[in-house]
CSV table of N, CA and C in Angstrom, one decimal:
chain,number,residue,atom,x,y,z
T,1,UNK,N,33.1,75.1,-10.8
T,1,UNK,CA,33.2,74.0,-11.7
T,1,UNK,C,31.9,74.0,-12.6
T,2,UNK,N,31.9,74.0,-14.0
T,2,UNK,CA,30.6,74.3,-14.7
T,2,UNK,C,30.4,72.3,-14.9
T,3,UNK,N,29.2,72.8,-15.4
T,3,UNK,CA,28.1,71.2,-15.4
T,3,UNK,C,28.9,70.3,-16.3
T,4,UNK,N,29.8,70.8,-17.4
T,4,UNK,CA,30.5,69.4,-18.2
T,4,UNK,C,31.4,69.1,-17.0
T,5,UNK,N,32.3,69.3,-16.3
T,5,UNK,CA,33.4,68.9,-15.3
T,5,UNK,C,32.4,68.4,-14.3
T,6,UNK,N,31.3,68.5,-13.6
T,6,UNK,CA,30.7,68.3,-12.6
T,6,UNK,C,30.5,66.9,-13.0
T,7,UNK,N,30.0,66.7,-14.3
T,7,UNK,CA,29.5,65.3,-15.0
T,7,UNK,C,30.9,64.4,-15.1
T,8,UNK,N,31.6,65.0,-15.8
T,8,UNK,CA,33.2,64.0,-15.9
T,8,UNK,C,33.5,63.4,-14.6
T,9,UNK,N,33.5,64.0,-13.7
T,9,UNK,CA,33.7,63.9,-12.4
T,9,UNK,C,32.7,62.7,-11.8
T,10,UNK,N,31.7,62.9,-12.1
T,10,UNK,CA,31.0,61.8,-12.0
T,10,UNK,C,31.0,60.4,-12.5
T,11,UNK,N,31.0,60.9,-13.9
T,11,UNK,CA,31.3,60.0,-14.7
T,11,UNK,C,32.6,58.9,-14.6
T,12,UNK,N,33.4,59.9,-13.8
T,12,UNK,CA,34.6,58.6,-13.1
T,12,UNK,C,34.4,58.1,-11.9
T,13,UNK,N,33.8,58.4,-11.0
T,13,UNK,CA,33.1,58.2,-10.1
T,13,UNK,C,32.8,56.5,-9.3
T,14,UNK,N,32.3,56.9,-8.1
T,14,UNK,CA,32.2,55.2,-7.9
T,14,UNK,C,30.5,55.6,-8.0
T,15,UNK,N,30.1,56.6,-8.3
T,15,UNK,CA,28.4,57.2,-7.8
T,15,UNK,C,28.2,56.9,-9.8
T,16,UNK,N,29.0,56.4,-10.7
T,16,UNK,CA,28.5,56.8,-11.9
T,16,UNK,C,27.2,56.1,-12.4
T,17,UNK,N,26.9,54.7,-11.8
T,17,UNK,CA,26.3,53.9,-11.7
T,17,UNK,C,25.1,54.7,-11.7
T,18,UNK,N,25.0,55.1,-10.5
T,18,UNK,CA,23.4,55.6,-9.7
T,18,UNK,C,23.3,56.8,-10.6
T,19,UNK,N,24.5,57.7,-10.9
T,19,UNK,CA,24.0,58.9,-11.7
T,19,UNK,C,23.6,58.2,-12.9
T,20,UNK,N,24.0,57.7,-13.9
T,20,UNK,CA,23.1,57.3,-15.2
T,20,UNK,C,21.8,56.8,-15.3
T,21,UNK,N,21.2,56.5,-13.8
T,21,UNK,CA,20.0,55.5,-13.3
T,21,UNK,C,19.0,57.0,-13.3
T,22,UNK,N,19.7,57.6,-12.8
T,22,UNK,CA,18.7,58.5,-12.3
T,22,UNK,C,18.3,59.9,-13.6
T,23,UNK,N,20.2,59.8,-13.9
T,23,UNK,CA,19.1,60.8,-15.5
T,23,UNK,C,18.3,59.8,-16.6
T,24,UNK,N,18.9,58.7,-16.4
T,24,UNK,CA,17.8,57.9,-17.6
T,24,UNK,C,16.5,57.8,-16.9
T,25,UNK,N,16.0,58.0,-15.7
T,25,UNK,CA,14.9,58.2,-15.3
T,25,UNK,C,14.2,59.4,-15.8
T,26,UNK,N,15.2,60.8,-15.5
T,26,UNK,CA,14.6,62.1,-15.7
T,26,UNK,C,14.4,62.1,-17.1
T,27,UNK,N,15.2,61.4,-17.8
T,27,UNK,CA,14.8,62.1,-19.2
T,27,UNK,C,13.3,61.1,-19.9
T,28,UNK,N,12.7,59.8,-19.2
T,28,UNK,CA,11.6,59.5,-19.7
T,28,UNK,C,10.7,60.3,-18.7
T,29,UNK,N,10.5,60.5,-17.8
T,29,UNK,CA,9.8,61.4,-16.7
T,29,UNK,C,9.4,62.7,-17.9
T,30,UNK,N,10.6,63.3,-18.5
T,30,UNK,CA,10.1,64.2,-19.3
T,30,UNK,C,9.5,64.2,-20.5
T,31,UNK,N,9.6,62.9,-21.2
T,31,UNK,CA,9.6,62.2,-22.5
T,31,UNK,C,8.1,61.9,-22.5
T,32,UNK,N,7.6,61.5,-21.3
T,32,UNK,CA,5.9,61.5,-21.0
T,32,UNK,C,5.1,62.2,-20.5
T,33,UNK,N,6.0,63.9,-20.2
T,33,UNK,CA,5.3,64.5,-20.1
T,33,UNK,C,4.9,65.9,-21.5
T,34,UNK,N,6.5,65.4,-22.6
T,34,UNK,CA,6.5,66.3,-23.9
T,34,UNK,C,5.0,65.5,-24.5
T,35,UNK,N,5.1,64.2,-24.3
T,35,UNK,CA,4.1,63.3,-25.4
T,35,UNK,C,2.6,63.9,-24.4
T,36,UNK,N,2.2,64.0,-23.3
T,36,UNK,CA,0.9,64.5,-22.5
T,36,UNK,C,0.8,66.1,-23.6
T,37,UNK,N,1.6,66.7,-23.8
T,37,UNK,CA,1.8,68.2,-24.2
T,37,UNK,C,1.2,68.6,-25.1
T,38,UNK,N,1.2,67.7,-26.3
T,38,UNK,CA,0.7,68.0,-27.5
T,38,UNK,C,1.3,69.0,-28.0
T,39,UNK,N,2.3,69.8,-28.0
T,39,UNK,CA,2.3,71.1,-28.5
T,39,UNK,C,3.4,70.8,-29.9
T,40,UNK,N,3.5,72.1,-30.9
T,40,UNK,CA,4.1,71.9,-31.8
T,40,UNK,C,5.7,71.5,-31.9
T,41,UNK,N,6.5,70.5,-32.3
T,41,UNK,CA,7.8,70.1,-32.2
T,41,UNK,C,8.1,69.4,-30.9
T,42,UNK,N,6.7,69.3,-29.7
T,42,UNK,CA,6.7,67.7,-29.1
T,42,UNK,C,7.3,66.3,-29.6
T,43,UNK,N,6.8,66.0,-30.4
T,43,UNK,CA,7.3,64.6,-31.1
T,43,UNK,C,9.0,64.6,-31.1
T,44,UNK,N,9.2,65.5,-31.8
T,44,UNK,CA,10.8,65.8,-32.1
T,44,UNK,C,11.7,66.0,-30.5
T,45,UNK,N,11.2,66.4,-29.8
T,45,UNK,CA,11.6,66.7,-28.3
T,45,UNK,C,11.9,65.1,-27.4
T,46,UNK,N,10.5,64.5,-27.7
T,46,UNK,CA,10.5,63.2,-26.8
T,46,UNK,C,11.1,62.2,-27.7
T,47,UNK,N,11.0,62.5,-29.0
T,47,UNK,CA,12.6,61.5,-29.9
T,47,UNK,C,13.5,61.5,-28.9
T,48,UNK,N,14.0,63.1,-28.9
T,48,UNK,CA,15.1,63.2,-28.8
T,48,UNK,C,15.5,62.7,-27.5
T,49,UNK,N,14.9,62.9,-26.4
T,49,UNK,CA,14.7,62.4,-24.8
T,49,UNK,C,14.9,60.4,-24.9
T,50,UNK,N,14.0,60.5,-25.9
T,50,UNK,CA,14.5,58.6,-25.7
T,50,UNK,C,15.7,58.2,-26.8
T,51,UNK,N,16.0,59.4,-27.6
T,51,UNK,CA,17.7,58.4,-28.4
T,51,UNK,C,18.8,59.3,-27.0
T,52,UNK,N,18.7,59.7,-26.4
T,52,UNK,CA,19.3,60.0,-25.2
T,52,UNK,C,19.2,58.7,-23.8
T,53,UNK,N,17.7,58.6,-23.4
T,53,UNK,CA,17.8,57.6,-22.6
T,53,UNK,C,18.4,56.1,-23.7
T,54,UNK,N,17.9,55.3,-24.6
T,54,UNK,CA,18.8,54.6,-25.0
T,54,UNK,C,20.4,55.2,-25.3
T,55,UNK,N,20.6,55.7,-25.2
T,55,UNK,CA,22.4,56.0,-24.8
T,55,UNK,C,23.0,55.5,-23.4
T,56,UNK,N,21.8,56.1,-22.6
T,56,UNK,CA,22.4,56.0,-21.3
T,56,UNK,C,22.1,54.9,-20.5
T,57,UNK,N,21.0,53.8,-21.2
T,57,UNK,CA,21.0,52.6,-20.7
T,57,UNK,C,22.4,51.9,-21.5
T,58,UNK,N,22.3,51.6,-22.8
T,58,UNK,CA,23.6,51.6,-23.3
T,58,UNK,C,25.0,51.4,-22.4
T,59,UNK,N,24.9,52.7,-21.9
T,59,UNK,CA,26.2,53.0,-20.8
T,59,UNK,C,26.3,52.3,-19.8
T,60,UNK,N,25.0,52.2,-18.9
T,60,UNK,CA,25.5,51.3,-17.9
T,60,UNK,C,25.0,50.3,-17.9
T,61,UNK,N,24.3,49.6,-19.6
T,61,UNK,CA,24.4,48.3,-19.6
T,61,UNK,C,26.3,47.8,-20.1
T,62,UNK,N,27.0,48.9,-20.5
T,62,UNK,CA,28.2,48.6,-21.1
T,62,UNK,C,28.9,48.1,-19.6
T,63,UNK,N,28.4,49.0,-18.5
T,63,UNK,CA,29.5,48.8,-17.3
T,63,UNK,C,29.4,47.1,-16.5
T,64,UNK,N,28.0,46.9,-16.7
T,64,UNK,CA,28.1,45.2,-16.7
T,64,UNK,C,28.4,44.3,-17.6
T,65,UNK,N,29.4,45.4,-18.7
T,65,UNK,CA,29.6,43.9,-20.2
T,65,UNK,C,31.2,43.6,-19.4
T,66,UNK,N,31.6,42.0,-19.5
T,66,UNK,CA,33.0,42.2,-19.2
T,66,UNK,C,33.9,42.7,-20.3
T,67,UNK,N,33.3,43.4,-21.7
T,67,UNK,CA,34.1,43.8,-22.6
T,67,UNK,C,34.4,45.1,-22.3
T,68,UNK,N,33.3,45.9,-21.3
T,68,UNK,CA,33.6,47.3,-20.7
T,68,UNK,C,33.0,47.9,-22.0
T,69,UNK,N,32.7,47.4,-23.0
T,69,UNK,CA,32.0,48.7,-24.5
T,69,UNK,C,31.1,49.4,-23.5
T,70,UNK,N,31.0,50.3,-24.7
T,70,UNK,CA,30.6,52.1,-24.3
T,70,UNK,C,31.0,52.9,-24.5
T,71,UNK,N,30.6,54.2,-24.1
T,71,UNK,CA,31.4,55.4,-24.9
T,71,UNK,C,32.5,55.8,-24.3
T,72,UNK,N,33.2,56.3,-24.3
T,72,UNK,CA,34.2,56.8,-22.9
T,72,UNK,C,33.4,58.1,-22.9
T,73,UNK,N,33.8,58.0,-21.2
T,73,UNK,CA,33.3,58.9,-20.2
T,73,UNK,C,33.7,60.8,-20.8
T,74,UNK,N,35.1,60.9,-21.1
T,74,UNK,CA,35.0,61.7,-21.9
T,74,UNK,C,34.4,62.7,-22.8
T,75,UNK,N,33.5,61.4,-23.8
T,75,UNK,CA,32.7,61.7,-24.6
T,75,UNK,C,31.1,61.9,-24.5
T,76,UNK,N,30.9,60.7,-23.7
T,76,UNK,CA,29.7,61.1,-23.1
T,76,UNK,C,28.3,61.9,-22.8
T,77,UNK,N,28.7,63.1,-22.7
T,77,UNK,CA,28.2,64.1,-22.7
T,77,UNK,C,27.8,64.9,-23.9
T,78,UNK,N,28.8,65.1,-24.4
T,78,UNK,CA,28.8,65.4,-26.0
T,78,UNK,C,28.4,64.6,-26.9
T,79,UNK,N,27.6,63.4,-26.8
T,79,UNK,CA,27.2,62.2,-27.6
T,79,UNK,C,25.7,62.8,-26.9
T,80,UNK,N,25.3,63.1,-25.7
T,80,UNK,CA,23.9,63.1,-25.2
T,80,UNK,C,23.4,64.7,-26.0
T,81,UNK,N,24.2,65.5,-25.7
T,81,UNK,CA,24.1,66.7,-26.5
T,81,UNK,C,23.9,66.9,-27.7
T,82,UNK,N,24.1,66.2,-28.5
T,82,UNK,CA,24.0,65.7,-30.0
T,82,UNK,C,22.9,65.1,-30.3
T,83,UNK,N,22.5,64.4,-29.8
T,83,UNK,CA,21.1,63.5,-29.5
T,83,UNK,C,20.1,64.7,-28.9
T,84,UNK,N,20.2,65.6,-28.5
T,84,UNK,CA,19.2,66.3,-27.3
T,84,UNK,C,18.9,67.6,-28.6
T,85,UNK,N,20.0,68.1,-29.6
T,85,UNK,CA,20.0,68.8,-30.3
T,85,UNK,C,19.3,68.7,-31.4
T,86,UNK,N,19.0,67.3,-31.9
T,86,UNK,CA,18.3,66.8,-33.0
T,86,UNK,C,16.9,67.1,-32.8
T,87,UNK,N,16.1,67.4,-31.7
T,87,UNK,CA,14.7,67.7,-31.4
T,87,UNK,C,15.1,68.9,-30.5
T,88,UNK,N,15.6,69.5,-30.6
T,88,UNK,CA,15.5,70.8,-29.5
T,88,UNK,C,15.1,70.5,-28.1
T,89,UNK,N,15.8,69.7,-27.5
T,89,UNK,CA,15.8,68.7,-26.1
T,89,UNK,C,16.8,69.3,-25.2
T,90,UNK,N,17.7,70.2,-25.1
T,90,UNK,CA,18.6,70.9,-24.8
T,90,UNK,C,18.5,71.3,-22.8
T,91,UNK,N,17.4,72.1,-23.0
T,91,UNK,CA,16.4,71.8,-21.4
T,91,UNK,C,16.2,71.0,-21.0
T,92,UNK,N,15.4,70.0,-21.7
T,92,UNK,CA,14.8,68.9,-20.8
T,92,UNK,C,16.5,68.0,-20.7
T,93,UNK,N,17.2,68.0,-21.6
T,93,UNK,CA,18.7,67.1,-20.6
T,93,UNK,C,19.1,68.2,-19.6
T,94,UNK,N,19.5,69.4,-19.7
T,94,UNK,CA,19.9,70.4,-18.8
T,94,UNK,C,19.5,69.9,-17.2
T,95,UNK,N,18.5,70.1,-17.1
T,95,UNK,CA,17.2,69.6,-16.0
T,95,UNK,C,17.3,68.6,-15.4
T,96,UNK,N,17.8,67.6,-16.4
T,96,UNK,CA,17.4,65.9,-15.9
T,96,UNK,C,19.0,65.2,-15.5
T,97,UNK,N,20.2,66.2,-16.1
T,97,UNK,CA,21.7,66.1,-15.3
T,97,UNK,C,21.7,67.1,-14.4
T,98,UNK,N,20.9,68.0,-13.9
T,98,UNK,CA,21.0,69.1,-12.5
T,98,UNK,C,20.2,67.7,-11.5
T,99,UNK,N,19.2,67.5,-12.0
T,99,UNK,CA,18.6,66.4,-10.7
T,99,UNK,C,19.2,65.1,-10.5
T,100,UNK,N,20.2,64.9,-11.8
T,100,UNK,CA,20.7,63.8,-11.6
T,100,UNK,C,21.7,63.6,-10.2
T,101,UNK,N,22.6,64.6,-10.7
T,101,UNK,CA,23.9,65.4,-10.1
T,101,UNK,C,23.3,65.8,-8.1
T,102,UNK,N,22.1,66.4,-8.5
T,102,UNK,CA,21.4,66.6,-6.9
T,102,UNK,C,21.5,64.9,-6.4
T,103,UNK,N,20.7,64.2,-7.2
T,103,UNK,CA,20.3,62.6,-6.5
T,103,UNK,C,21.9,61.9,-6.1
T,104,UNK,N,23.0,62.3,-6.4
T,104,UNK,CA,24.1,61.7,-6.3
T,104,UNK,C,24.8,62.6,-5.6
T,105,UNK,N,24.9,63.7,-5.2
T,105,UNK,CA,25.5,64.6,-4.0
T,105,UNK,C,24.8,64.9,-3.0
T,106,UNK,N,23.5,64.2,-2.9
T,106,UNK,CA,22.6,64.1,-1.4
T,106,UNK,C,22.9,62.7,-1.0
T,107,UNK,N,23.2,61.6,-2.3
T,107,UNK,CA,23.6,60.3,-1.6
T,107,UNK,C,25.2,60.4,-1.1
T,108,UNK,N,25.9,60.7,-1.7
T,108,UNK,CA,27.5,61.3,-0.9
T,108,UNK,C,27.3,61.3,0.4
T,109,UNK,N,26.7,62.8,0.4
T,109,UNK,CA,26.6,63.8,1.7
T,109,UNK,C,26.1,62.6,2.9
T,110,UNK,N,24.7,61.8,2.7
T,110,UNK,CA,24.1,61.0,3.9
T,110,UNK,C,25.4,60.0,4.0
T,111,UNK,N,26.6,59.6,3.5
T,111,UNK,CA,26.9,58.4,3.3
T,111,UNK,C,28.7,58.9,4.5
């Protein structure tokens, strides 16, 4: 199963909750450590890292709307991709949906 299906999967999920918690974590975790970095096309990188985490608060502020707005799950991914591509952020999302995906199949597994 490659990482878009792994994420769908989640994304319908009763764990979808915890997974969006946890990459909207990873991607400011990395967002302050592009801005510590200083290096050339930083700025553009940790843009891109926070119009990504605003998406994905977005998301699971949508799952508490009783309107249910949001993106569909679907799309999702390809909306974070787009966002991650605008500053060359491609890694740092790669990275922060592998640990996401770990934090939510070690919570499974204990459960």
């Amino acid at each position: 199963m490659n990482i878009r299906d792994r994420v769908l999967v989640v994304l319908e999920s009763d764990s979808k909750e915890r997974f969006l918690l946890a990459l909207g974590h990873r991607l400011g975790i990395s967002a302050r450590g592009i801005f510590t970095e200083e290096v050339p096309g930083g700025l553009q990188r940790a843009q891109a890292c926070n119009e990504m985490t605003i998406a994905i608060w977005s998301q699971v502020w949508a799952m508490k709307d009783e309107l249910g707005s949001g993106y569909p799950d679907s799309e999702f991914l390809a909306i974070l991709l787009e966002k991650a591509d605008m500053g060359d952020a491609r890694t740092h999302l790669r990275n922060a949906i592998e640990s996401a995906l770990l934090s939510v199949v070690g919570d499974e597994e204990s459960e």
